[in-house]
Short mmCIF file of C-alpha atoms in Angstrom, two decimals:
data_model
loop_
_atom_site.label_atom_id
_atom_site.label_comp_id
_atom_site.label_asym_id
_atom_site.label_seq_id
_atom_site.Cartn_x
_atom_site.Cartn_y
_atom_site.Cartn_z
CA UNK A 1 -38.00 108.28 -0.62
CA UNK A 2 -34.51 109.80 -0.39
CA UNK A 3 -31.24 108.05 -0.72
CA UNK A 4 -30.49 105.46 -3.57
CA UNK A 5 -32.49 102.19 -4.10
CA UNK A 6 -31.11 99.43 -2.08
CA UNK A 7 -29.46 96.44 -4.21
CA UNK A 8 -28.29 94.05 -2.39
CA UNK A 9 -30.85 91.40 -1.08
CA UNK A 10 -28.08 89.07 0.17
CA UNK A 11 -24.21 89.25 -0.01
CA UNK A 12 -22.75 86.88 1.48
CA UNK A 13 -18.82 87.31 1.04
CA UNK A 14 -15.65 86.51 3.22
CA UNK A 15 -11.96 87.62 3.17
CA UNK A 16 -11.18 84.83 0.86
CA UNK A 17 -12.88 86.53 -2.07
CA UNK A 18 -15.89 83.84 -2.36
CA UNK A 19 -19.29 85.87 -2.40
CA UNK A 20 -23.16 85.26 -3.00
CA UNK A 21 -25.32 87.87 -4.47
CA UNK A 22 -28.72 88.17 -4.49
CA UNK A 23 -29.47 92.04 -6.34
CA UNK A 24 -31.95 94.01 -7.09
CA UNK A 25 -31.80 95.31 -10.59
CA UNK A 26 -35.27 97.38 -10.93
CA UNK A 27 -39.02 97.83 -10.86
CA UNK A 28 -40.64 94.83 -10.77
CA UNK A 29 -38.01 93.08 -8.33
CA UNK A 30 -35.79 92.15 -11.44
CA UNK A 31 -33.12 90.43 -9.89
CA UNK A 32 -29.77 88.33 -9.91
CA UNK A 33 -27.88 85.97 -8.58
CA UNK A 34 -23.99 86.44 -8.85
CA UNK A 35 -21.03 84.22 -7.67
CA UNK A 36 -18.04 85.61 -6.82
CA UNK A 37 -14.89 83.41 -6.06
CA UNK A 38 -11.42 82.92 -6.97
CA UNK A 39 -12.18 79.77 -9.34
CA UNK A 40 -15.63 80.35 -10.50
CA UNK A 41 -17.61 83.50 -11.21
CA UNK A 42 -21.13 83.73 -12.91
CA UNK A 43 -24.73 85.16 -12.97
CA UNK A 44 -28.19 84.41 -13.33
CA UNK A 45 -31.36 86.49 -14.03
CA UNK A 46 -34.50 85.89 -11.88
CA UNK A 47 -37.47 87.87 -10.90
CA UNK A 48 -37.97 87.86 -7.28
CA UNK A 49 -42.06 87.95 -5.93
CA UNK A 50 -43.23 89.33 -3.04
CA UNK A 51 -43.36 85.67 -1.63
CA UNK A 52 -40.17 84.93 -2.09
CA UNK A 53 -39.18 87.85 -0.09
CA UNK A 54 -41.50 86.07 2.73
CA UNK A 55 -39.78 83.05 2.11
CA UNK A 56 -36.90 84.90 2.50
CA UNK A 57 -37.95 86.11 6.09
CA UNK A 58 -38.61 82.50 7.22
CA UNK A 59 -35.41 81.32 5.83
CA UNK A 60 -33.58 84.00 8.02
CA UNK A 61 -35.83 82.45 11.02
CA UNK A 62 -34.62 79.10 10.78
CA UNK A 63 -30.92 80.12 9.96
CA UNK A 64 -31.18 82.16 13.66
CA UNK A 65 -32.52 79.29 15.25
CA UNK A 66 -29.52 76.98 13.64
CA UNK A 67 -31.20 75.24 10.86
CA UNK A 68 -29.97 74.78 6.96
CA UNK A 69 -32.57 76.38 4.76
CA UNK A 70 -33.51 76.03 0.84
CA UNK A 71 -34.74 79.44 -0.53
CA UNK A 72 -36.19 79.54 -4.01
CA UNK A 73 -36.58 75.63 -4.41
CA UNK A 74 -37.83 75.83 -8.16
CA UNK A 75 -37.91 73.57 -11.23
CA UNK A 76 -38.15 76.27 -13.36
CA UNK A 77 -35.10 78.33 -12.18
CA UNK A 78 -32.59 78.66 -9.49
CA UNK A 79 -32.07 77.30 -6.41
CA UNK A 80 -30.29 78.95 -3.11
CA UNK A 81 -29.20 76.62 -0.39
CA UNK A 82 -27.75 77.77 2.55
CA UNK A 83 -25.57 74.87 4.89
CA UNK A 84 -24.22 76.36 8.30
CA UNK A 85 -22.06 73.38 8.16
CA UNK A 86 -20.61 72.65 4.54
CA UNK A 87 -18.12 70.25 3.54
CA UNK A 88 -15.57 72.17 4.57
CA UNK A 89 -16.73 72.47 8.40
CA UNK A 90 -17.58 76.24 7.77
CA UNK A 91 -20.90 77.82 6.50
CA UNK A 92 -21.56 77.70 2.19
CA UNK A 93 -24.05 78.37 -0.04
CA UNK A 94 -25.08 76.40 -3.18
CA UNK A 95 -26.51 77.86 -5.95
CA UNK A 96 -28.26 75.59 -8.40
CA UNK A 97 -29.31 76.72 -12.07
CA UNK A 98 -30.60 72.89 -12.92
CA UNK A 99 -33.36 74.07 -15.27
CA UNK A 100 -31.23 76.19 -17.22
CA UNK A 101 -27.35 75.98 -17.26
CA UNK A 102 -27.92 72.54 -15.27
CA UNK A 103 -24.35 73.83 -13.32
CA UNK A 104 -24.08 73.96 -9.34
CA UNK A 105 -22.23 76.20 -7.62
CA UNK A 106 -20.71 75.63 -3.72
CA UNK A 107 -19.44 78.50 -2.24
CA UNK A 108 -17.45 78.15 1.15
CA UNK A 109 -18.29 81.18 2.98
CA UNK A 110 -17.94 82.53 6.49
CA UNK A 111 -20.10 85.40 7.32
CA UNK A 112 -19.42 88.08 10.31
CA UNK A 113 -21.30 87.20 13.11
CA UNK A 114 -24.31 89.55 12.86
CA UNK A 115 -24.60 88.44 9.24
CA UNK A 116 -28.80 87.04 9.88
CA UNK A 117 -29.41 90.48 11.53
CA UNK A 118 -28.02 92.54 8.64
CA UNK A 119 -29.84 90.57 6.21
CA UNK A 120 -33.36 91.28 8.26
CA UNK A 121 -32.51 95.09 7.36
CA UNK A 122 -31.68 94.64 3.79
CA UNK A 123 -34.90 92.57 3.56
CA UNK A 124 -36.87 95.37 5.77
CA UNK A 125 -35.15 98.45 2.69
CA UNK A 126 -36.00 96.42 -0.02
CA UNK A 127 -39.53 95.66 1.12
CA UNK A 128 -40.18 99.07 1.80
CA UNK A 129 -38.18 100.03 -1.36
CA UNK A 130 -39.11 97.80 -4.17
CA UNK A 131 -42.66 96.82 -2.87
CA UNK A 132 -45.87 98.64 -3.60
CA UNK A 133 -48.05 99.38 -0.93
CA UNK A 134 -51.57 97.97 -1.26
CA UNK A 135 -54.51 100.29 -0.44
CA UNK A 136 -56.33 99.93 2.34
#
């Protein structure tokens, strides 16, 4: 496959300088979640499984058809929450490390308007990507 591996599962960022990354590090869907704002910044390891990138697909589903979506609910590791009406009236995400760090994270955010279509296509490159292909 030519071109360079795609990284970026989500980023979520605005002019303000607050961002949520969800990256690809490397084989095995090594991964991490990094906060970007003017405050706050951090970063947490996870390993993303192909099911999570299906969860992924059906959180994009509900956020298209309006609804606030959990993605990676876990005891063991971190949570992603996405609210298209925060505290603030505008869109955030909250990242939760409660079985590690035990620190949340709310992120203000507002997202161009064909942010849930641009996320389908960096789901779509790193599915085809990152993902083996089972044999028929």
């Amino acid at each position: 496959m030519g071109g360079s591996a795609p990284r970026e599962l989500i980023l979520l960022a605005d002019d303000e300088g607050n961002s949520v990354t969800v990256r690809v590090l490397g084989a095995g869907l090594e991964a991490e979640i990094e906060v970007r704002t003017p405050f706050v910044s951090g970063r947490i390891d996870l390993v993303l499984r192909t099911s999570m990138l299906e969860s992924w697909a059906e959180a994009l589903n509900k956020l298209d058809a309006g609804e606030d979506v959990v993605w990676m609910d876990m005891s063991n590791g971190p949570s992603l929450f996405i609210q298209l009406t925060g505290e603030r009236d505008c869109p955030e995400v909250v990242v939760e490390d409660e079985s590690g760090s035990m620190v949340t994270v709310r992120v203000p955010i507002v997202p161009p308007d064909d942010w849930i279509a641009d996320h389908r296509e960096r789901l779509r490159q790193v599915r085809d990507y990152w993902v083996p292909v089972k044999p028929a």
